[in-house]
C-alpha cells in the first residue's frame, strides 16, 4: 500500500509531513517506508503541468523556458523513481509520500500521476484533510498577507477550498474507494490531534507519535493586531507587483509581529457570510460524496475580534517594525522615542501614551 498525502492548504499537511519525516526511523522498524528524500515532494506536480515553465516554482527559480523546465522535470523524475525503486525493493508493507502541491493537479494530471504510481504500487490510498470553508479561507488569507497581500485585497478576493475541483479529479483517476477524506476540524480536537488521525487512516498504531514534542505547530496564527500592522506594512512597502521587492527582513517582521498579543486574526462577518455562500455548492458535493458536512456551519459563533491598536497608529507601528527588520540604525526604541517626541510637541499627550502601550507588546 502506498499512502499519498495530496494536501489542501491550511489543513495541517506541513505539520504532518514534518512529523512523519522525523519519525521515519521508528516507522521503518514497523515496515513503513517514509520517502526519505525530503518531507514534501511538492515539485512532483511540475511533472504533470502542460506548461511547466509558467508554474510559479519554476518562474521563481528563473526556469522560464520550456527546455529549462523540462530539464528540471527529468531530474525530478530520476530522483523520484529512485525513491520508488528503494521502497519497492525493501522489506516494507507500506509507503508514505507527501506532496501538498499535488492537490493542485488538474483531472488530467491526476490520471498521469496514477499511471506513474501504479507501476510500483498494487494499492494506493490518497489522503486529504478538509476544513470548513470559513476557517480555511481565513487561515489562507493570513498566509497570503504574510507573503505580501493586504486585508483589503483578501476581503475582495477570498481563497476558497474548491473541494470538488481539487478532490474530484483524484476520485475519478484513483477510484472513489481509494480516497480517504479526513475532517481537520474534528481530528484537531481529538486526543493526539491530526497526526494521530493521519496514522490511523494509514492503518498504523498511534505509538509512534508518543515522542511528539510540545509547542506550537508551524504557521501559527498571528493576532488581529499583528495582521493589521502587517497589512499596513505591505501597503507602505509592497512586495507584490513591484519590479524588485524587498524580501530581506520579512522573517524578522513576522517574528516581531508574532509577539503582539490580542485575539487571533479573523475576517469581518460580511466576509464570512460571502465565503459560506460561495462555498455552498462545494460543501454539498463534499457531503454527498464523502459524508463530511460543512453546509450547516454556524458563522454566528465567530464573533468579531477585539482590536486594541487604534487605526491612527498603524502607520507608526508599521514603519517602526519595518525599520527594525532592515537592521538600520534607527532601532525600535529610538523610533518610538522620535515619534513620541513629535506627538508631544503637537501636545497630543494621549497619543504618546497609547503609542507607547502599543509598542510594549512588541518590546516585552
Short mmCIF file of C-alpha atoms in Angstrom, two decimals:
data_model
loop_
_atom_site.label_atom_id
_atom_site.label_comp_id
_atom_site.label_asym_id
_atom_site.label_seq_id
_atom_site.Cartn_x
_atom_site.Cartn_y
_atom_site.Cartn_z
CA UNK A 1 0.00 0.00 0.00
CA UNK A 2 1.26 3.45 -0.92
CA UNK A 3 -0.27 6.28 1.12
CA UNK A 4 -0.15 9.64 -0.64
CA UNK A 5 -0.98 12.92 1.11
CA UNK A 6 -2.07 15.38 -1.59
CA UNK A 7 -2.83 18.14 0.88
CA UNK A 8 -5.22 21.01 0.87
CA UNK A 9 -3.66 24.29 2.02
CA UNK A 10 -4.09 25.21 5.70
CA UNK A 11 -5.14 21.75 6.89
CA UNK A 12 -2.02 20.77 8.83
CA UNK A 13 -0.25 18.95 6.00
CA UNK A 14 3.06 20.71 6.67
CA UNK A 15 2.94 19.68 10.32
CA UNK A 16 2.01 16.07 9.49
CA UNK A 17 4.71 15.59 6.88
CA UNK A 18 7.42 17.10 9.09
CA UNK A 19 6.50 14.81 11.98
CA UNK A 20 6.30 11.74 9.74
CA UNK A 21 9.71 12.58 8.30
CA UNK A 22 11.12 12.95 11.82
CA UNK A 23 9.58 9.57 12.74
CA UNK A 24 10.98 7.81 9.68
CA UNK A 25 13.39 5.60 11.66
CA UNK A 26 10.89 4.12 14.16
CA UNK A 27 8.33 3.72 11.38
CA UNK A 28 10.82 1.71 9.31
CA UNK A 29 11.01 -0.72 12.22
CA UNK A 30 7.27 -1.26 11.71
CA UNK A 31 7.69 -1.91 7.99
CA UNK A 32 6.73 1.59 6.89
CA UNK A 33 8.89 3.44 4.38
CA UNK A 34 8.62 7.22 4.70
CA UNK A 35 10.06 8.60 1.48
CA UNK A 36 13.32 9.88 2.83
CA UNK A 37 14.41 12.39 0.20
CA UNK A 38 12.62 15.27 1.98
CA UNK A 39 9.40 15.82 3.94
CA UNK A 40 7.47 17.25 1.00
CA UNK A 41 7.62 16.26 -2.67
CA UNK A 42 5.86 19.43 -3.76
CA UNK A 43 7.73 19.64 -7.04
CA UNK A 44 6.08 16.45 -8.33
CA UNK A 45 3.17 18.48 -9.64
CA UNK A 46 5.52 20.09 -12.17
CA UNK A 47 5.78 16.75 -13.99
CA UNK A 48 2.09 16.86 -14.86
CA UNK A 49 1.74 20.51 -15.82
CA UNK A 50 1.08 21.20 -19.53
CA UNK A 51 3.23 24.34 -19.27
CA UNK A 52 5.81 23.76 -16.52
CA UNK A 53 7.80 26.85 -17.49
CA UNK A 54 4.84 29.00 -16.40
CA UNK A 55 4.45 27.41 -12.97
CA UNK A 56 5.32 29.73 -10.09
CA UNK A 57 8.02 27.48 -8.65
CA UNK A 58 9.92 27.43 -11.95
CA UNK A 59 9.41 31.14 -12.60
CA UNK A 60 10.78 31.87 -9.12
CA UNK A 61 13.91 29.87 -9.99
CA UNK A 62 14.29 31.57 -13.37
CA UNK A 63 13.39 28.42 -15.33
CA UNK A 64 11.08 30.21 -17.74
CA UNK A 65 11.96 28.35 -20.95
CA UNK A 66 10.44 25.00 -21.91
CA UNK A 67 13.91 23.43 -22.18
CA UNK A 68 14.94 24.58 -18.70
CA UNK A 69 11.67 23.42 -17.14
CA UNK A 70 11.86 20.02 -18.84
CA UNK A 71 15.48 19.60 -17.72
CA UNK A 72 14.34 20.10 -14.15
CA UNK A 73 11.50 17.64 -14.69
CA UNK A 74 13.98 15.00 -15.83
CA UNK A 75 15.90 15.43 -12.58
CA UNK A 76 12.69 15.20 -10.54
CA UNK A 77 11.63 12.01 -12.34
CA UNK A 78 15.03 10.39 -11.89
CA UNK A 79 15.17 11.12 -8.15
CA UNK A 80 11.56 10.14 -7.55
CA UNK A 81 11.75 6.86 -9.44
CA UNK A 82 14.90 6.01 -7.48
CA UNK A 83 12.91 6.54 -4.27
CA UNK A 84 10.07 4.37 -5.59
CA UNK A 85 12.56 1.63 -6.51
CA UNK A 86 14.03 1.72 -2.98
CA UNK A 87 10.58 1.38 -1.46
CA UNK A 88 9.51 -1.49 -3.70
CA UNK A 89 12.78 -3.38 -3.24
CA UNK A 90 12.78 -3.09 0.55
CA UNK A 91 11.01 -5.16 3.21
CA UNK A 92 8.21 -2.63 3.60
CA UNK A 93 4.49 -3.32 3.80
CA UNK A 94 3.54 0.29 3.15
CA UNK A 95 4.96 3.59 1.92
CA UNK A 96 4.21 7.19 2.88
CA UNK A 97 4.57 10.07 0.42
CA UNK A 98 3.55 13.69 0.94
CA UNK A 99 3.18 16.24 -1.83
CA UNK A 100 0.94 19.15 -0.86
CA UNK A 101 1.01 20.74 -4.30
CA UNK A 102 -0.39 17.55 -5.84
CA UNK A 103 -3.77 18.84 -4.71
CA UNK A 104 -3.44 21.49 -7.43
CA UNK A 105 -3.34 18.94 -10.24
CA UNK A 106 -5.92 19.01 -13.00
CA UNK A 107 -8.02 15.85 -13.56
CA UNK A 108 -5.66 15.00 -16.43
CA UNK A 109 -2.67 15.47 -14.14
CA UNK A 110 -4.23 13.14 -11.56
CA UNK A 111 -4.60 10.46 -14.25
CA UNK A 112 -0.91 10.81 -15.18
CA UNK A 113 0.12 10.60 -11.52
CA UNK A 114 -1.94 7.43 -11.12
CA UNK A 115 -0.25 5.87 -14.15
CA UNK A 116 3.20 6.53 -12.70
CA UNK A 117 2.43 5.29 -9.18
CA UNK A 118 0.57 2.21 -10.45
CA UNK A 119 3.86 0.96 -11.93
CA UNK A 120 5.12 0.50 -8.37
CA UNK A 121 2.11 0.06 -6.09
CA UNK A 122 -0.68 -2.51 -6.25
CA UNK A 123 -2.81 -0.37 -3.92
CA UNK A 124 -2.79 3.41 -3.48
CA UNK A 125 -4.55 5.38 -0.75
CA UNK A 126 -4.98 9.10 -1.46
CA UNK A 127 -5.34 11.04 1.81
CA UNK A 128 -6.64 14.59 2.04
CA UNK A 129 -7.70 16.69 5.03
CA UNK A 130 -10.52 19.20 4.60
CA UNK A 131 -11.59 22.15 6.72
CA UNK A 132 -14.73 24.25 6.97
CA UNK A 133 -14.52 26.96 4.30
CA UNK A 134 -14.58 29.95 6.66
CA UNK A 135 -11.62 28.77 8.75
CA UNK A 136 -9.87 27.61 5.57
CA UNK A 137 -10.27 30.98 3.84
CA UNK A 138 -9.33 32.92 6.99
CA UNK A 139 -6.15 30.93 7.51
CA UNK A 140 -5.29 31.17 3.81
CA UNK A 141 -5.84 34.95 3.88
CA UNK A 142 -3.43 35.30 6.79
CA UNK A 143 -0.80 33.23 4.97
CA UNK A 144 -1.15 35.40 1.86
CA UNK A 145 -0.85 38.56 3.98
CA UNK A 146 2.34 37.12 5.46
CA UNK A 147 3.53 36.82 1.86
CA UNK A 148 2.75 40.43 0.98
CA UNK A 149 -1.00 40.70 0.44
CA UNK A 150 -3.32 43.03 2.36
CA UNK A 151 -6.52 42.65 4.34
CA UNK A 152 -8.37 44.75 1.75
CA UNK A 153 -7.21 42.51 -1.10
CA UNK A 154 -8.18 39.32 0.72
CA UNK A 155 -11.57 40.74 1.66
CA UNK A 156 -12.25 41.39 -2.02
CA UNK A 157 -10.89 38.08 -3.39
CA UNK A 158 -11.20 35.31 -0.78
CA UNK A 159 -9.45 31.99 -1.34
CA UNK A 160 -11.93 29.11 -1.42
CA UNK A 161 -11.25 25.40 -0.75
CA UNK A 162 -12.74 24.19 -4.08
CA UNK A 163 -13.27 20.63 -2.79
CA UNK A 164 -14.91 19.28 -5.93
CA UNK A 165 -12.19 20.54 -8.26
CA UNK A 166 -9.25 19.54 -6.04
CA UNK A 167 -10.52 16.16 -4.85
CA UNK A 168 -12.90 15.18 -7.65
CA UNK A 169 -10.16 14.61 -10.21
CA UNK A 170 -8.37 12.22 -7.85
CA UNK A 171 -11.60 10.35 -7.15
CA UNK A 172 -12.01 9.77 -10.90
CA UNK A 173 -8.36 8.82 -11.51
CA UNK A 174 -7.77 6.60 -8.46
CA UNK A 175 -11.34 5.50 -7.72
CA UNK A 176 -13.68 6.82 -5.03
CA UNK A 177 -12.87 3.92 -2.67
CA UNK A 178 -9.18 4.81 -2.76
CA UNK A 179 -9.71 8.36 -1.48
CA UNK A 180 -9.70 8.98 2.28
CA UNK A 181 -11.04 12.41 3.27
CA UNK A 182 -10.48 13.50 6.89
CA UNK A 183 -12.25 16.36 8.66
CA UNK A 184 -9.45 18.55 10.02
CA UNK A 185 -11.79 20.37 12.41
CA UNK A 186 -12.85 17.14 14.12
CA UNK A 187 -9.41 15.50 14.10
CA UNK A 188 -7.66 18.51 15.60
CA UNK A 189 -9.90 18.34 18.67
CA UNK A 190 -9.26 14.65 19.37
CA UNK A 191 -6.54 13.11 21.53
CA UNK A 192 -3.33 13.06 19.50
CA UNK A 193 -4.74 15.58 17.03
CA UNK A 194 -4.26 15.44 13.30
CA UNK A 195 -1.04 13.39 13.45
CA UNK A 196 -2.74 10.57 15.37
CA UNK A 197 -5.62 10.65 12.86
CA UNK A 198 -3.19 10.54 9.93
CA UNK A 199 -1.59 7.42 11.38
CA UNK A 200 -4.99 5.83 11.90
CA UNK A 201 -6.10 6.28 8.29
CA UNK A 202 -2.84 4.64 7.18
CA UNK A 203 -3.56 1.70 9.47
CA UNK A 204 -0.57 2.47 11.71
CA UNK A 205 -0.51 2.26 15.52
CA UNK A 206 -0.50 5.51 17.50
CA UNK A 207 2.59 4.50 19.50
CA UNK A 208 5.00 6.07 17.02
CA UNK A 209 3.83 9.60 17.85
CA UNK A 210 4.35 9.31 21.60
CA UNK A 211 7.52 11.38 21.34
CA UNK A 212 5.73 14.29 19.68
CA UNK A 213 7.29 17.44 21.16
CA UNK A 214 5.24 20.09 22.89
CA UNK A 215 4.96 23.52 21.33
CA UNK A 216 3.17 25.33 18.58
CA UNK A 217 2.82 24.00 15.08
CA UNK A 218 4.36 25.71 12.08
CA UNK A 219 2.33 28.56 10.61
CA UNK A 220 0.84 29.52 13.98
CA UNK A 221 -1.83 32.20 13.78
CA UNK A 222 -0.98 35.85 14.35
CA UNK A 223 -3.18 38.15 16.39
CA UNK A 224 -5.69 40.52 14.82
CA UNK A 225 -3.48 43.43 15.87
CA UNK A 226 -0.40 41.86 14.27
CA UNK A 227 -2.12 41.17 10.94
CA UNK A 228 -3.45 44.72 10.78
CA UNK A 229 0.08 46.08 11.20
CA UNK A 230 1.48 43.59 8.67
CA UNK A 231 -1.20 44.53 6.15
CA UNK A 232 -0.23 48.18 6.56
CA UNK A 233 3.46 47.33 6.11
CA UNK A 234 2.56 45.59 2.84
CA UNK A 235 0.68 48.69 1.69
CA UNK A 236 3.56 51.06 2.52
CA UNK A 237 6.37 48.73 1.40
CA UNK A 238 4.76 46.45 -1.23
CA UNK A 239 6.36 43.17 -2.29
CA UNK A 240 3.63 42.15 -4.77
CA UNK A 241 3.51 43.71 -8.22
CA UNK A 242 6.78 45.64 -7.88
CA UNK A 243 9.87 45.01 -10.06
CA UNK A 244 12.36 44.46 -7.22
CA UNK A 245 10.52 43.72 -3.97
CA UNK A 246 12.49 43.90 -0.73
CA UNK A 247 12.14 40.41 0.73
CA UNK A 248 15.11 40.54 3.12
CA UNK A 249 13.82 41.06 6.63
CA UNK A 250 10.36 39.53 6.09
CA UNK A 251 11.08 36.79 8.61
CA UNK A 252 12.15 39.40 11.16
CA UNK A 253 8.92 41.29 10.58
CA UNK A 254 6.84 38.15 11.17
CA UNK A 255 8.89 37.25 14.26
CA UNK A 256 8.34 40.71 15.76
CA UNK A 257 4.64 40.67 14.97
CA UNK A 258 4.21 37.21 16.50
CA UNK A 259 4.92 38.81 19.89
CA UNK A 260 1.90 41.08 19.66
CA UNK A 261 -0.98 39.82 21.75
CA UNK A 262 -4.72 40.07 21.39
CA UNK A 263 -7.44 37.98 19.78
CA UNK A 264 -6.49 35.75 16.86
CA UNK A 265 -6.92 37.11 13.37
CA UNK A 266 -10.33 36.88 11.76
CA UNK A 267 -12.16 38.48 8.87
CA UNK A 268 -15.37 40.55 9.27
CA UNK A 269 -18.85 38.98 9.47
CA UNK A 270 -19.97 40.05 5.97
CA UNK A 271 -16.88 38.34 4.51
CA UNK A 272 -17.59 35.09 6.37
CA UNK A 273 -21.13 35.08 5.03
CA UNK A 274 -19.83 35.66 1.49
CA UNK A 275 -17.33 32.77 1.80
CA UNK A 276 -20.05 30.45 3.11
CA UNK A 277 -22.36 31.31 0.22
CA UNK A 278 -19.62 30.97 -2.40
CA UNK A 279 -18.60 27.57 -0.98
CA UNK A 280 -22.10 26.11 -0.62
CA UNK A 281 -22.06 24.01 -3.82
CA UNK A 282 -18.65 22.61 -2.90
CA UNK A 283 -19.84 21.78 0.61
CA UNK A 284 -22.88 19.97 -0.81
CA UNK A 285 -20.58 17.96 -3.11
CA UNK A 286 -18.29 17.03 -0.22
CA UNK A 287 -21.26 15.99 1.92
CA UNK A 288 -22.88 13.91 -0.80
CA UNK A 289 -19.68 12.18 -1.96
CA UNK A 290 -17.64 11.80 1.24
CA UNK A 291 -20.11 12.40 4.07
CA UNK A 292 -18.35 15.42 5.59
CA UNK A 293 -20.91 18.15 6.14
CA UNK A 294 -19.97 21.83 6.35
CA UNK A 295 -23.26 23.07 4.89
CA UNK A 296 -24.69 23.90 8.31
CA UNK A 297 -21.55 25.57 9.68
CA UNK A 298 -22.74 28.32 12.04
CA UNK A 299 -20.91 31.55 11.24
CA UNK A 300 -22.66 33.36 14.11
CA UNK A 301 -20.33 31.58 16.54
CA UNK A 302 -17.41 33.50 15.01
CA UNK A 303 -17.56 36.75 16.92
CA UNK A 304 -15.81 39.91 15.77
CA UNK A 305 -12.39 40.20 17.35
CA UNK A 306 -11.17 42.88 19.70
CA UNK A 307 -8.84 45.46 18.18
CA UNK A 308 -6.54 47.08 20.74
CA UNK A 309 -4.40 49.25 18.47
CA UNK A 310 -6.10 52.42 17.17
CA UNK A 311 -6.10 52.93 13.42
CA UNK A 312 -4.18 56.18 13.79
CA UNK A 313 -1.06 54.33 14.99
CA UNK A 314 -0.88 51.69 12.26
CA UNK A 315 1.47 53.76 10.09
CA UNK A 316 3.79 54.47 13.03
CA UNK A 317 3.89 50.84 14.11
CA UNK A 318 4.33 49.62 10.54
CA UNK A 319 7.30 51.92 9.99
CA UNK A 320 8.91 51.07 13.33
CA UNK A 321 8.78 47.33 12.68
CA UNK A 322 9.90 47.70 9.08
CA UNK A 323 12.89 49.80 10.18
CA UNK A 324 13.83 47.19 12.75
CA UNK A 325 13.70 44.45 10.09
CA UNK A 326 16.08 46.44 7.89
CA UNK A 327 18.67 46.50 10.69
CA UNK A 328 19.17 50.21 10.19
CA UNK A 329 20.50 52.47 12.95
CA UNK A 330 17.01 53.53 13.95
CA UNK A 331 16.07 50.79 16.39
CA UNK A 332 12.58 50.20 17.74
CA UNK A 333 13.13 52.16 20.95
CA UNK A 334 14.68 55.12 19.10
CA UNK A 335 11.83 55.13 16.58
CA UNK A 336 9.30 55.12 19.39
CA UNK A 337 11.05 57.98 21.18
CA UNK A 338 11.23 60.04 17.98
CA UNK A 339 7.55 59.57 17.20
CA UNK A 340 6.55 60.13 20.83
CA UNK A 341 8.51 63.39 20.97
CA UNK A 342 6.84 64.53 17.75
CA UNK A 343 3.41 63.77 19.20
CA UNK A 344 4.30 65.51 22.46
CA UNK A 345 5.42 68.57 20.52
CA UNK A 346 1.95 68.67 19.00
CA UNK A 347 0.52 68.49 22.51
CA UNK A 348 -1.02 65.11 21.79
CA UNK A 349 -0.21 63.56 25.19
CA UNK A 350 -2.86 60.84 24.97
CA UNK A 351 -1.46 59.66 21.66
CA UNK A 352 2.02 59.37 23.17
CA UNK A 353 0.75 57.13 25.97
CA UNK A 354 -1.33 54.97 23.64
CA UNK A 355 1.52 54.54 21.17
CA UNK A 356 3.86 53.52 23.99
CA UNK A 357 1.34 50.95 25.25
CA UNK A 358 1.01 49.54 21.75
CA UNK A 359 4.77 49.11 21.46
CA UNK A 360 5.08 47.48 24.88
CA UNK A 361 3.51 44.34 23.39
CA UNK A 362 6.36 44.18 20.88
CA UNK A 363 9.19 45.10 23.26
CA UNK A 364 8.11 42.69 26.02
#
